[in-house]
Short mmCIF file of C-alpha atoms and ligand atoms in Angstrom, two decimals:
data_model
loop_
_atom_site.label_atom_id
_atom_site.label_comp_id
_atom_site.label_asym_id
_atom_site.label_seq_id
_atom_site.Cartn_x
_atom_site.Cartn_y
_atom_site.Cartn_z
CA MET A 261 130.10 120.06 138.06
CA SER A 262 126.73 121.45 137.13
CA ARG A 263 123.79 119.24 136.93
CA LYS A 264 121.23 118.90 134.71
CA GLU A 265 117.63 119.82 136.35
CA LEU A 266 115.29 116.67 135.94
CA ASN A 267 111.61 116.36 135.25
CA ILE A 268 110.28 113.03 136.04
CA GLY A 269 107.53 111.34 134.32
CA LEU A 270 107.01 108.16 136.51
CA TYR A 271 105.03 105.25 135.44
CA GLY A 272 103.86 102.87 138.06
CA PHE A 273 103.26 103.88 141.69
CA GLY A 274 103.40 100.13 143.45
CA CYS A 275 106.11 99.02 145.80
CA VAL A 276 109.17 100.33 144.16
CA GLY A 277 107.38 103.70 142.76
CA PHE A 278 105.94 104.66 145.93
CA GLY A 279 109.33 103.72 147.48
CA LEU A 280 110.98 106.48 145.17
CA TYR A 281 108.27 108.93 145.67
CA GLU A 282 109.39 108.79 149.86
CA VAL A 283 113.48 108.50 148.77
CA LEU A 284 112.88 111.41 146.61
CA GLN A 285 111.12 113.67 149.49
CA LYS A 286 114.26 112.73 151.47
CA THR A 287 116.90 113.75 148.95
CA PRO A 288 116.52 117.62 148.50
CA GLY A 289 119.74 118.10 147.08
CA LEU A 290 118.75 116.70 144.09
CA LYS A 291 117.11 118.39 141.11
CA ALA A 292 114.55 116.03 140.40
CA ASN A 293 110.79 116.48 140.56
CA ILE A 294 108.28 113.90 139.57
CA LYS A 295 105.94 115.84 137.12
CA ASN A 296 103.49 113.34 136.33
CA ILE A 297 102.88 109.86 137.65
CA CYS A 298 100.90 107.51 134.81
CA VAL A 299 98.95 104.55 137.36
CA LYS A 300 96.91 101.91 135.85
CA ASP A 301 94.14 101.46 138.68
CA ARG A 302 91.95 104.20 138.93
CA ASN A 303 90.09 103.46 142.02
CA LYS A 304 93.01 103.13 144.56
CA SER A 305 93.20 106.16 147.09
CA ARG A 306 96.59 107.38 146.57
CA GLU A 307 96.61 110.16 149.66
CA ILE A 308 99.93 111.85 149.21
CA GLY A 309 99.27 115.41 148.16
CA ILE A 310 100.41 114.93 144.54
CA GLU A 311 97.81 116.30 142.09
CA ASN A 312 99.77 114.74 138.93
CA PHE A 313 98.10 111.34 138.54
CA THR A 314 97.45 110.21 134.75
CA PHE A 315 95.56 107.10 133.38
CA ASP A 316 96.69 107.86 129.83
CA LYS A 317 100.75 106.83 129.12
CA ASN A 318 100.71 109.46 126.35
CA ASP A 319 100.17 112.18 128.71
CA ILE A 320 104.20 111.72 130.04
CA LEU A 321 105.24 110.92 126.37
CA ASN A 322 104.16 113.75 124.87
CA ASP A 323 104.89 115.93 127.47
CA ASP A 324 108.35 118.00 126.19
CA GLU A 325 109.04 119.39 129.68
CA ILE A 326 109.79 115.56 130.86
CA ASN A 327 113.06 114.64 130.24
CA VAL A 328 113.44 111.42 132.00
CA VAL A 329 110.73 108.70 131.88
CA VAL A 330 111.21 106.52 134.90
CA GLU A 331 109.27 102.86 134.42
CA LEU A 332 108.65 101.04 137.42
CA ILE A 333 105.65 98.80 136.36
CA ASP A 334 104.92 95.32 136.48
CA ASP A 335 103.84 93.84 132.69
CA ALA A 336 107.17 93.62 130.76
CA ASP A 337 105.46 94.13 127.13
CA ALA A 338 103.57 97.37 128.57
CA ALA A 339 106.94 98.64 129.69
CA PHE A 340 108.87 98.12 126.70
CA GLU A 341 105.99 99.93 124.65
CA ILE A 342 106.56 102.61 127.14
CA VAL A 343 110.28 102.75 127.19
CA SER A 344 110.78 102.54 123.29
CA ALA A 345 108.53 105.09 122.73
CA ALA A 346 110.22 107.57 125.00
CA LEU A 347 113.64 106.29 124.07
CA LYS A 348 112.38 107.46 120.34
CA LYS A 349 111.03 111.01 121.75
CA GLY A 350 114.74 111.38 123.05
CA LYS A 351 113.92 110.59 126.74
CA ALA A 352 116.43 109.12 129.18
CA VAL A 353 114.77 106.44 130.70
CA VAL A 354 115.31 104.16 133.79
CA SER A 355 113.77 101.10 134.45
CA ALA A 356 113.71 98.56 137.09
CA ASN A 357 112.03 95.57 134.81
CA LYS A 358 114.64 93.10 134.29
CA LYS A 359 112.22 90.82 132.58
CA MET A 360 111.66 93.33 129.99
CA ILE A 361 115.33 94.48 129.86
CA ALA A 362 116.48 90.49 129.21
CA GLU A 363 113.51 89.72 126.44
CA HIS A 364 114.28 93.35 124.34
CA PHE A 365 118.30 93.52 125.20
CA THR A 366 119.19 93.88 121.58
CA GLU A 367 116.36 96.15 120.49
CA LEU A 368 116.93 98.63 123.36
CA LEU A 369 120.64 98.74 122.64
CA GLU A 370 119.40 99.88 118.76
CA LEU A 371 117.05 102.42 120.62
CA GLN A 372 120.00 104.16 122.78
CA GLU A 373 122.21 104.34 119.81
CA LYS A 374 120.01 105.31 116.96
CA TYR A 375 118.07 108.20 119.48
CA ASN A 376 121.64 108.87 121.35
CA VAL A 377 119.65 108.68 124.75
CA PRO A 378 120.55 106.50 127.83
CA LEU A 379 118.55 103.69 129.57
CA LEU A 380 119.91 103.11 132.91
CA TYR A 381 118.51 100.26 135.06
CA GLU A 382 121.16 99.46 137.72
CA ALA A 383 117.56 98.69 140.21
CA ALA A 384 116.91 95.74 138.04
CA CYS A 385 120.07 93.90 139.20
CA CYS A 386 120.22 93.16 142.62
CA ALA A 387 118.63 96.41 143.69
CA SER A 388 121.16 98.12 146.26
CA ILE A 389 123.91 96.81 145.03
CA PRO A 390 125.73 99.15 142.41
CA ILE A 391 127.04 95.93 140.49
CA ILE A 392 126.32 97.37 137.22
CA ARG A 393 127.98 100.70 137.56
CA ASN A 394 130.99 98.83 138.85
CA LEU A 395 130.94 96.64 136.02
CA GLU A 396 130.92 99.45 133.66
CA GLU A 397 133.65 101.36 135.43
CA TYR A 398 135.78 99.86 137.70
CA TYR A 399 136.18 96.31 135.64
CA ASP A 400 136.19 98.36 132.28
CA ASN A 401 139.75 97.45 131.73
CA ASP A 402 140.18 94.39 133.81
CA LEU A 403 139.30 91.10 132.85
CA LEU A 404 136.56 89.07 134.42
CA GLU A 405 136.71 85.64 134.64
CA SER A 406 133.74 84.62 136.27
CA ILE A 407 130.26 86.20 137.91
CA GLU A 408 129.03 84.29 140.50
CA GLY A 409 125.83 85.35 142.91
CA ILE A 410 122.87 85.21 144.94
CA VAL A 411 120.60 87.93 142.93
CA ASN A 412 117.33 87.05 144.15
CA GLY A 413 116.10 88.11 147.66
CA SER A 414 113.05 86.20 147.39
CA THR A 415 114.41 82.68 146.90
CA ASN A 416 117.06 83.46 149.05
CA TYR A 417 114.57 84.84 151.91
CA ILE A 418 112.48 81.85 151.59
CA LEU A 419 115.76 79.35 151.47
CA THR A 420 116.96 81.46 154.76
CA LYS A 421 113.40 81.04 156.62
CA THR A 422 112.50 77.25 155.79
CA PHE A 423 116.29 76.07 156.68
CA ALA A 424 116.98 78.07 159.49
CA GLU A 425 113.63 78.42 161.03
CA ASN A 426 111.94 75.53 159.73
CA LEU A 427 108.94 78.12 158.26
CA SER A 428 107.03 75.80 155.57
CA TYR A 429 107.96 76.83 152.30
CA ASP A 430 104.31 79.17 152.00
CA GLU A 431 104.37 80.51 155.00
CA ALA A 432 108.05 82.00 153.69
CA LEU A 433 106.72 82.56 150.15
CA LYS A 434 103.59 84.76 152.02
CA GLN A 435 106.30 86.74 154.27
CA ALA A 436 108.21 87.33 151.13
CA GLN A 437 105.11 88.41 148.67
CA ASP A 438 103.71 90.49 152.22
CA LYS A 439 107.30 92.61 152.50
CA GLY A 440 106.95 93.69 148.80
CA PHE A 441 110.00 91.20 147.77
CA ALA A 442 108.26 88.58 145.16
CA GLU A 443 107.61 89.25 141.86
CA SER A 444 103.41 89.62 141.49
CA ASN A 445 104.02 85.98 139.56
CA PRO A 446 106.12 84.19 142.29
CA ILE A 447 107.30 81.47 139.89
CA LEU A 448 109.72 83.96 138.29
CA ASP A 449 111.29 84.07 141.47
CA THR A 450 111.42 80.37 142.73
CA GLY A 451 111.80 79.16 138.95
CA GLY A 452 114.86 80.64 138.70
CA PHE A 453 113.65 83.00 135.72
CA ASP A 454 114.22 86.55 137.97
CA ALA A 455 117.77 85.42 138.58
CA LYS A 456 118.26 84.35 135.25
CA TYR A 457 117.12 87.62 134.00
CA LYS A 458 119.56 89.45 136.41
CA LEU A 459 122.30 86.92 134.78
CA LEU A 460 121.72 87.71 131.38
CA ILE A 461 122.23 91.88 132.51
CA LEU A 462 125.46 90.65 134.30
CA LEU A 463 126.54 89.03 131.34
CA ALA A 464 126.14 92.00 128.90
CA HIS A 465 127.97 94.20 131.47
CA SER A 466 130.84 91.73 132.28
CA PHE A 467 131.66 89.60 129.12
CA GLY A 468 129.96 92.13 126.62
CA TYR A 469 127.43 89.29 125.67
CA VAL A 470 124.19 89.72 124.77
CA ALA A 471 122.07 86.65 125.56
CA LYS A 472 118.61 85.67 125.38
CA PRO A 473 116.69 84.43 128.29
CA ALA A 474 116.25 80.73 126.76
CA ASP A 475 120.04 80.58 125.68
CA ILE A 476 120.13 79.97 129.89
CA PHE A 477 119.10 77.24 131.77
CA ASN A 478 117.40 77.91 134.92
CA ILE A 479 116.38 75.57 137.91
CA GLY A 480 114.65 77.23 140.74
CA ILE A 481 114.35 76.23 144.08
CA ASP A 482 110.88 74.11 143.72
CA GLY A 483 112.69 70.87 143.60
CA ILE A 484 114.41 71.14 147.25
CA GLY A 485 112.79 68.88 149.50
CA GLU A 486 113.43 67.46 152.59
CA LEU A 487 116.02 64.92 151.40
CA GLU A 488 118.10 68.06 150.53
CA LEU A 489 117.47 69.98 153.65
CA LYS A 490 118.43 67.17 156.00
CA TYR A 491 121.64 66.50 153.71
CA ALA A 492 122.68 70.36 153.95
CA ARG A 493 121.98 70.30 157.86
CA GLU A 494 123.93 67.18 158.67
CA LYS A 495 126.78 68.28 156.80
CA GLY A 496 127.00 71.95 157.93
CA LEU A 497 125.72 73.41 154.40
CA LYS A 498 123.47 75.64 153.27
CA ILE A 499 121.75 75.64 150.33
CA LYS A 500 121.78 78.75 148.23
CA LEU A 501 120.02 79.59 144.35
CA VAL A 502 123.10 81.01 142.37
CA ALA A 503 123.40 82.65 138.95
CA GLN A 504 126.70 81.93 137.44
CA ALA A 505 128.76 82.90 134.68
CA PHE A 506 132.39 82.24 133.49
CA LYS A 507 134.54 81.68 130.34
CA GLY A 508 136.33 78.19 129.94
CA THR A 509 139.72 77.51 128.64
CA ASP A 510 138.26 77.39 125.45
CA GLY A 511 137.30 80.75 125.55
CA ASN A 512 133.22 80.03 125.49
CA LEU A 513 131.03 81.29 128.07
CA SER A 514 128.87 79.11 130.39
CA ALA A 515 125.97 80.85 131.96
CA PHE A 516 123.47 78.92 134.13
CA VAL A 517 121.10 79.50 137.53
CA ILE A 518 120.98 77.04 139.98
CA PRO A 519 120.22 75.88 143.21
CA LYS A 520 123.73 74.85 145.17
CA PHE A 521 125.36 73.51 148.45
CA VAL A 522 127.54 75.63 149.90
CA SER A 523 130.01 75.48 152.78
CA THR A 524 131.12 77.93 155.44
CA GLU A 525 134.36 78.50 153.38
CA ASP A 526 132.57 80.02 150.78
CA ARG A 527 131.58 83.77 150.86
CA LEU A 528 127.72 83.21 149.81
CA TYR A 529 127.35 81.56 152.86
CA ASN A 530 126.49 84.46 155.07
CA VAL A 531 124.42 86.14 152.76
CA ASP A 532 121.19 85.33 154.31
CA ASP A 533 117.32 86.91 153.98
CA VAL A 534 116.81 89.10 151.44
CA PHE A 535 120.30 90.18 150.80
CA ASN A 536 121.98 89.47 147.57
CA GLY A 537 125.67 88.63 147.09
CA VAL A 538 127.80 88.75 143.97
CA LEU A 539 131.69 87.63 143.53
CA ALA A 540 133.47 88.94 140.60
CA LYS A 541 136.65 87.31 139.59
CA THR A 542 139.00 89.18 138.00
CA SER A 543 142.80 88.97 136.20
CA PHE A 544 144.32 91.48 138.34
CA ALA A 545 142.24 92.48 141.88
CA ASP A 546 141.23 88.31 142.43
CA THR A 547 137.88 87.91 143.46
CA GLN A 548 135.74 90.86 144.72
CA PHE A 549 132.54 90.34 146.46
CA PHE A 550 129.43 93.04 146.71
CA VAL A 551 126.59 92.53 149.11
CA GLY A 552 123.31 94.62 150.16
CA LYS A 553 119.54 94.32 149.82
CA GLY A 554 118.49 92.37 146.97
CA ALA A 555 114.68 93.71 146.87
CA GLY A 556 112.02 95.68 148.93
CA ALA A 557 110.56 99.15 148.17
CA HIS A 558 113.67 101.19 149.47
CA PRO A 559 116.78 99.31 148.58
CA THR A 560 115.52 99.33 145.08
CA ALA A 561 114.43 102.93 145.35
CA SER A 562 117.81 103.89 146.18
CA ALA A 563 119.05 102.55 142.94
CA VAL A 564 116.67 103.72 140.82
CA LEU A 565 117.76 107.47 142.93
CA SER A 566 120.96 106.62 142.06
CA ASP A 567 120.18 106.34 138.14
CA ILE A 568 118.46 109.28 138.25
CA SER A 569 121.42 111.28 139.86
CA ALA A 570 123.40 109.80 137.26
CA LEU A 571 121.35 111.22 134.72
CA SER A 572 121.88 114.69 136.11
CA TYR A 573 125.25 114.24 134.60
CA ASN A 574 124.94 113.02 131.25
CA TYR A 575 125.94 109.56 132.31
CA ARG A 576 125.10 106.52 129.98
CA TYR A 577 126.26 102.65 129.95
CA GLU A 578 129.30 102.18 127.49
CA TYR A 579 128.55 98.25 127.68
N1 HSE B 99 111.51 89.62 143.22
C1 HSE B 99 112.49 90.37 143.11
C2 HSE B 99 114.12 89.66 144.20
C3 HSE B 99 112.85 91.31 143.41
O1 HSE B 99 113.21 88.98 144.67
O2 HSE B 99 115.16 89.38 144.20
C4 HSE B 99 113.86 92.44 143.36
O3 HSE B 99 114.32 92.10 141.85
#
């Protein structure tokens, strides 16, 4: 199959943006070239031999040679402005911004439809696990009964370190931040918001249901204390932050994010550290289990790379 040549305009050159740059250097087979990078901070030194940095978002939007926008910035509102402007200009978009997608899902679906351009966001949900692509392709005709998983790497890292290594909560969180796993506002991780945004994306691709963040309860890990840890240790259990969605017998969907005790029988029990794990219960294939690194520069960049590659053969989500 002949592949389209891609000229990329990249927004954001932080942990994942730089990770993508590195990953692309090691992927010579893909005809994808970063033509321009838009960054916010003028004073940061970026010694990577690329001349093409801009501070004006319009330089990329107005460049007709750029056919793919990759959005890897932190701010969800600014990200939505960029992504919607790019779609309106007919540029395909890859984004890793789960908050932006969750908060603007309906508008983003309308823009894709109206301007007939794809928006891909595999990296926004469970980083390196190709869960959206699987939900889109493999389960297209097999009805899903439930989706359950550990979808936030930072909280899983914190829970693993506090439980198994007796690290303090603050120290474990600091490590998650130093390793580039945590959001710049870590409440998004620890309060279960990031997991909720990802669950909302999973809901759309598994049940075709577009929810709003306010529709889904999220309880994070902040309320877990010594008492719960002691109970888990005594009973041979672990505590995991689990995002869950299922169809009830009445056909109604339930979805929530909540910390749970899990036993050794549960496949999520061994999903530790920064790993994520997703269980898909289906009508015909029973339960399938996806596992992989859920945060960090290269695992996230790997998912962005996969979306870029998919755009080269005009892939788009059908929902
Ligand atoms: N803060 C997120 C996490 C990053 O820890 O899972 C990846 O989405």
